[in-house]
């Protein structure tokens, strides 16, 4: 595997350690002391244990939550692979900033902060745009059906931007991160990355995105196949895969997951686009997967392929396919519930309740 | 079907109307005007539409939430059908009142009020016990393997108590209810009721409850079979089924669902015990099912049978099997998210976002 260049990415990859099992028995002992039959809270107990192991404590906290929404445009969006025109990307960024999008509503409901990052939207936002973090690599990728989306240097830039955005959110207090995306056309690069890294055929991991009809879906599968033919990506070279097939927001999502793992912060993965970033992160350092929580199972057919590859079980299955981090932020409530159970429930001894 | 006696139950059954479809197109128009691809929020859109239809508005509200936890004891608990001794029922009621149980933690997290109701715990709580609603029918049911759990008059009393408790919560402002249960041994009557009302064999709907081993499970299936032999319940007579096989808390849960439906308030059904109450409610008036939301899918094998019979799709599948209303209260966050999406998201026109 070609090595990433010396610098932030290399240091971050080196800083990621396995989640480890030291706190597994301690978390189990705590859970089993609480006034409920052992195991009766199911996934809540597994999530609670995971957070204990990540944070290395039996009194974990995820009260401070942030969702990182990375936006970018895609050359391939002009090839008829989306039901929506590319100008929707900057329009939705402005919608995020004014608080009217689904992610804003769901983040308010979860008590999570929203950080909106321009990674490469094909629009020049003023530098002082309130609430927008501008880490633009450039205005949209090149068209992957004809050649690489970006240079290898740009791929590193995108990933490192994600690392820095995650680290800044954590420095601001975030104890639980989630990732989200905006980018018209971005299920196409996500499908291409997924096919490349999991070895599945393009038609097995390519779906209808925001609502393609049968002809649109067929054209999209063809676009993924042409992207493979034009780039011949090497699955053992994750940065090369990102450069060939990627998107700037997908690279940043990958970086955010690496940055979170390096700082031992759990990160809730949203749907198919975040899943592509998660595949890249786990390809760069397999230990990163231990810090991931799959927020939900998207209806995109390639998403289950991603989850299987990563060994993640989704918290929610609500037939969602919106992106933006919407499924991840909804799942934050469940993750926080798992943590509150550990911290706030009475033990059998405290409550004077008889055992089995 | 024998008719229920004149009185609160009869009046409540008569007051329940079909949810109706008047608001279906209005809710759909609203959802489709919001800045997201149509249908992309999946179950959130279906839940939002259901609440619009129930509340007859396109600006629904479920901000004020209450979970009703009904507790009672069961004669059959002394026949080795539970992993825990019967004294745990009053101990857990006290745990609810002091805020240390799972339902307390999860209700705080959801922003829901907890109402604890003694429907027939085998313990005399002082009449002034803070936070406890005492609607005790008597101290535990008779043993269903030998004869009826209760008289028909007691069954009506239990159901009517549930109606009144739900009505009181709604009068206090609740816009969304959930049901929960506490009662050592109560998966056995729930399995018996489920087998009777759905026509499934006892061994298909009887599970391990709080954690039985194989021998315990076999004994529990036998207990359900003996309850059938001792009572010969008539599935077309729901009150007779409750009297023969039931529990006082199961009757109250049934009543709470009828009371919520009569007042057009959505009610989140918890797991297997609440599901038995839901089956009884829908048997008494099939229109009641339209007001129900299945909070989660329990690991109890009979729960999916209940959901199929009721035509309900669970919001969450988290491998939970605790009861108390724990799964229902977790699902309240998703129901409220669905409602907030309708009320708070920007439309394409408001946000200046292009359509397809």
mmCIF file of C-alpha atoms in Angstrom, chain A residues 35-44 46-47 83-85 87-88 91-92 94-95 98-102 104-106 108-110 210-213 314-322 324 326 329-330 332-338 340-341 344-348 351-356, chain B residues 35-44 46-47 83-85 87-88 91-92 94-95 98-102 104-106 108-110 210-213 314-322 324 326 329-330 332-338 340-341 344-348 351-356:
data_model
loop_
_atom_site.group_PDB
_atom_site.id
_atom_site.type_symbol
_atom_site.label_atom_id
_atom_site.label_comp_id
_atom_site.label_asym_id
_atom_site.label_seq_id
_atom_site.Cartn_x
_atom_site.Cartn_y
_atom_site.Cartn_z
ATOM 1 C CA UNK A 35 -32.158 -3.115 38.451
ATOM 2 C CA UNK A 36 -33.060 -5.037 35.293
ATOM 3 C CA UNK A 37 -32.603 -8.608 34.104
ATOM 4 C CA UNK A 38 -29.081 -9.016 32.657
ATOM 5 C CA UNK A 39 -29.045 -8.223 28.944
ATOM 6 C CA UNK A 40 -32.662 -7.040 28.909
ATOM 7 C CA UNK A 41 -31.770 -3.663 27.426
ATOM 8 C CA UNK A 42 -30.207 -5.352 24.401
ATOM 9 C CA UNK A 43 -28.439 -2.930 22.108
ATOM 10 C CA UNK A 44 -28.474 -0.231 24.782
ATOM 11 C CA UNK A 46 -23.869 -3.087 23.913
ATOM 12 C CA UNK A 47 -23.681 0.607 23.018
ATOM 13 C CA UNK A 83 -32.854 13.416 -9.576
ATOM 14 C CA UNK A 84 -31.842 16.945 -8.499
ATOM 15 C CA UNK A 85 -29.720 19.627 -10.235
ATOM 16 C CA UNK A 87 -27.310 24.012 -7.712
ATOM 17 C CA UNK A 88 -29.208 22.321 -4.886
ATOM 18 C CA UNK A 91 -28.917 26.073 -1.760
ATOM 19 C CA UNK A 92 -29.038 23.337 0.880
ATOM 20 C CA UNK A 94 -27.696 27.978 2.995
ATOM 21 C CA UNK A 95 -30.721 26.048 4.292
ATOM 22 C CA UNK A 98 -30.608 29.196 8.404
ATOM 23 C CA UNK A 99 -31.751 26.156 10.389
ATOM 24 C CA UNK A 100 -34.500 24.891 8.093
ATOM 25 C CA UNK A 101 -33.168 21.528 6.915
ATOM 26 C CA UNK A 102 -33.962 18.118 8.363
ATOM 27 C CA UNK A 104 -31.175 21.187 11.851
ATOM 28 C CA UNK A 105 -34.531 19.992 13.183
ATOM 29 C CA UNK A 106 -33.219 16.584 14.204
ATOM 30 C CA UNK A 108 -32.078 20.486 17.820
ATOM 31 C CA UNK A 109 -34.227 17.562 18.921
ATOM 32 C CA UNK A 110 -31.139 15.531 19.886
ATOM 33 C CA UNK A 210 -32.688 10.778 -3.937
ATOM 34 C CA UNK A 211 -35.198 9.083 -6.240
ATOM 35 C CA UNK A 212 -33.998 7.886 -9.662
ATOM 36 C CA UNK A 213 -36.333 5.940 -11.927
ATOM 37 C CA UNK A 314 -27.219 -0.340 12.758
ATOM 38 C CA UNK A 315 -28.981 1.271 15.736
ATOM 39 C CA UNK A 316 -32.043 2.325 13.733
ATOM 40 C CA UNK A 317 -33.818 0.963 10.674
ATOM 41 C CA UNK A 318 -36.335 3.616 9.664
ATOM 42 C CA UNK A 319 -36.243 3.361 5.839
ATOM 43 C CA UNK A 320 -34.405 6.676 5.656
ATOM 44 C CA UNK A 321 -32.271 7.852 2.725
ATOM 45 C CA UNK A 322 -31.805 11.578 3.234
ATOM 46 C CA UNK A 324 -27.100 15.211 5.975
ATOM 47 C CA UNK A 326 -30.123 12.774 9.759
ATOM 48 C CA UNK A 329 -28.351 12.366 14.814
ATOM 49 C CA UNK A 330 -31.575 10.445 15.490
ATOM 50 C CA UNK A 332 -27.593 9.879 19.144
ATOM 51 C CA UNK A 333 -30.661 9.786 21.396
ATOM 52 C CA UNK A 334 -30.288 6.018 21.720
ATOM 53 C CA UNK A 335 -26.539 6.217 22.355
ATOM 54 C CA UNK A 336 -27.111 8.840 25.019
ATOM 55 C CA UNK A 337 -29.879 6.699 26.533
ATOM 56 C CA UNK A 338 -27.399 3.835 26.776
ATOM 57 C CA UNK A 340 -27.579 7.518 30.944
ATOM 58 C CA UNK A 341 -28.716 4.005 31.886
ATOM 59 C CA UNK A 344 -28.370 6.946 36.404
ATOM 60 C CA UNK A 345 -30.018 3.582 37.078
ATOM 61 C CA UNK A 346 -30.102 2.253 40.632
ATOM 62 C CA UNK A 347 -28.355 -1.004 41.479
ATOM 63 C CA UNK A 348 -30.159 -3.954 43.057
ATOM 64 C CA UNK A 351 -32.896 -0.056 45.456
ATOM 65 C CA UNK A 352 -33.307 -3.074 47.740
ATOM 66 C CA UNK A 353 -34.555 -5.250 44.872
ATOM 67 C CA UNK A 354 -34.185 -9.032 45.088
ATOM 68 C CA UNK A 355 -32.116 -10.906 42.506
ATOM 69 C CA UNK A 356 -32.912 -14.086 40.622
ATOM 70 C CA UNK B 35 -36.639 20.507 1.673
ATOM 71 C CA UNK B 36 -35.918 16.781 1.238
ATOM 72 C CA UNK B 37 -36.574 14.219 -1.476
ATOM 73 C CA UNK B 38 -40.149 12.900 -1.135
ATOM 74 C CA UNK B 39 -40.260 9.878 1.157
ATOM 75 C CA UNK B 40 -36.590 10.169 2.133
ATOM 76 C CA UNK B 41 -37.370 10.299 5.852
ATOM 77 C CA UNK B 42 -39.095 6.913 5.633
ATOM 78 C CA UNK B 43 -40.820 5.924 8.860
ATOM 79 C CA UNK B 44 -40.589 9.492 10.177
ATOM 80 C CA UNK B 46 -45.338 7.710 8.090
ATOM 81 C CA UNK B 47 -45.386 8.457 11.823
ATOM 82 C CA UNK B 83 -36.581 -16.099 36.877
ATOM 83 C CA UNK B 84 -37.405 -13.588 39.651
ATOM 84 C CA UNK B 85 -39.454 -13.944 42.887
ATOM 85 C CA UNK B 87 -41.571 -9.716 45.859
ATOM 86 C CA UNK B 88 -39.686 -7.940 43.078
ATOM 87 C CA UNK B 91 -39.699 -3.525 45.170
ATOM 88 C CA UNK B 92 -39.633 -2.282 41.590
ATOM 89 C CA UNK B 94 -40.707 1.652 44.936
ATOM 90 C CA UNK B 95 -37.743 1.877 42.556
ATOM 91 C CA UNK B 98 -37.578 6.927 43.669
ATOM 92 C CA UNK B 99 -36.516 7.391 40.042
ATOM 93 C CA UNK B 100 -33.888 4.642 39.780
ATOM 94 C CA UNK B 101 -35.418 2.237 37.274
ATOM 95 C CA UNK B 102 -34.748 2.076 33.550
ATOM 96 C CA UNK B 104 -37.280 6.648 34.952
ATOM 97 C CA UNK B 105 -33.952 7.202 33.197
ATOM 98 C CA UNK B 106 -35.392 6.750 29.731
ATOM 99 C CA UNK B 108 -36.247 11.731 31.756
ATOM 100 C CA UNK B 109 -34.202 11.390 28.587
ATOM 101 C CA UNK B 110 -37.345 11.549 26.436
ATOM 102 C CA UNK B 210 -36.689 -12.073 32.108
ATOM 103 C CA UNK B 211 -34.328 -14.984 31.458
ATOM 104 C CA UNK B 212 -35.687 -18.535 31.857
ATOM 105 C CA UNK B 213 -33.518 -21.520 30.984
ATOM 106 C CA UNK B 314 -42.190 -1.391 15.186
ATOM 107 C CA UNK B 315 -40.286 1.903 15.337
ATOM 108 C CA UNK B 316 -37.234 0.387 17.056
ATOM 109 C CA UNK B 317 -35.616 -3.042 17.051
ATOM 110 C CA UNK B 318 -33.015 -2.957 19.811
ATOM 111 C CA UNK B 319 -33.225 -6.529 21.192
ATOM 112 C CA UNK B 320 -34.901 -5.223 24.314
ATOM 113 C CA UNK B 321 -37.070 -7.278 26.679
ATOM 114 C CA UNK B 322 -37.346 -5.214 29.849
ATOM 115 C CA UNK B 324 -41.814 -1.001 32.133
ATOM 116 C CA UNK B 326 -38.785 1.255 28.242
ATOM 117 C CA UNK B 329 -40.426 5.751 25.793
ATOM 118 C CA UNK B 330 -37.276 5.411 23.664
ATOM 119 C CA UNK B 332 -41.185 8.667 21.742
ATOM 120 C CA UNK B 333 -38.053 10.522 20.610
ATOM 121 C CA UNK B 334 -38.591 9.250 17.064
ATOM 122 C CA UNK B 335 -42.304 10.082 17.098
ATOM 123 C CA UNK B 336 -41.529 13.575 18.333
ATOM 124 C CA UNK B 337 -38.813 13.918 15.665
ATOM 125 C CA UNK B 338 -41.418 13.052 13.039
ATOM 126 C CA UNK B 340 -40.963 18.366 14.611
ATOM 127 C CA UNK B 341 -39.946 17.694 10.995
ATOM 128 C CA UNK B 344 -40.035 23.044 11.753
ATOM 129 C CA UNK B 345 -38.512 22.162 8.373
ATOM 130 C CA UNK B 346 -38.370 24.828 5.672
ATOM 131 C CA UNK B 347 -40.253 24.302 2.428
ATOM 132 C CA UNK B 348 -38.537 24.401 -0.964
ATOM 133 C CA UNK B 351 -35.539 28.094 1.470
ATOM 134 C CA UNK B 352 -35.191 28.886 -2.238
ATOM 135 C CA UNK B 353 -34.147 25.322 -3.047
ATOM 136 C CA UNK B 354 -34.694 23.941 -6.552
ATOM 137 C CA UNK B 355 -36.917 20.898 -7.088
ATOM 138 C CA UNK B 356 -36.330 17.829 -9.202
#
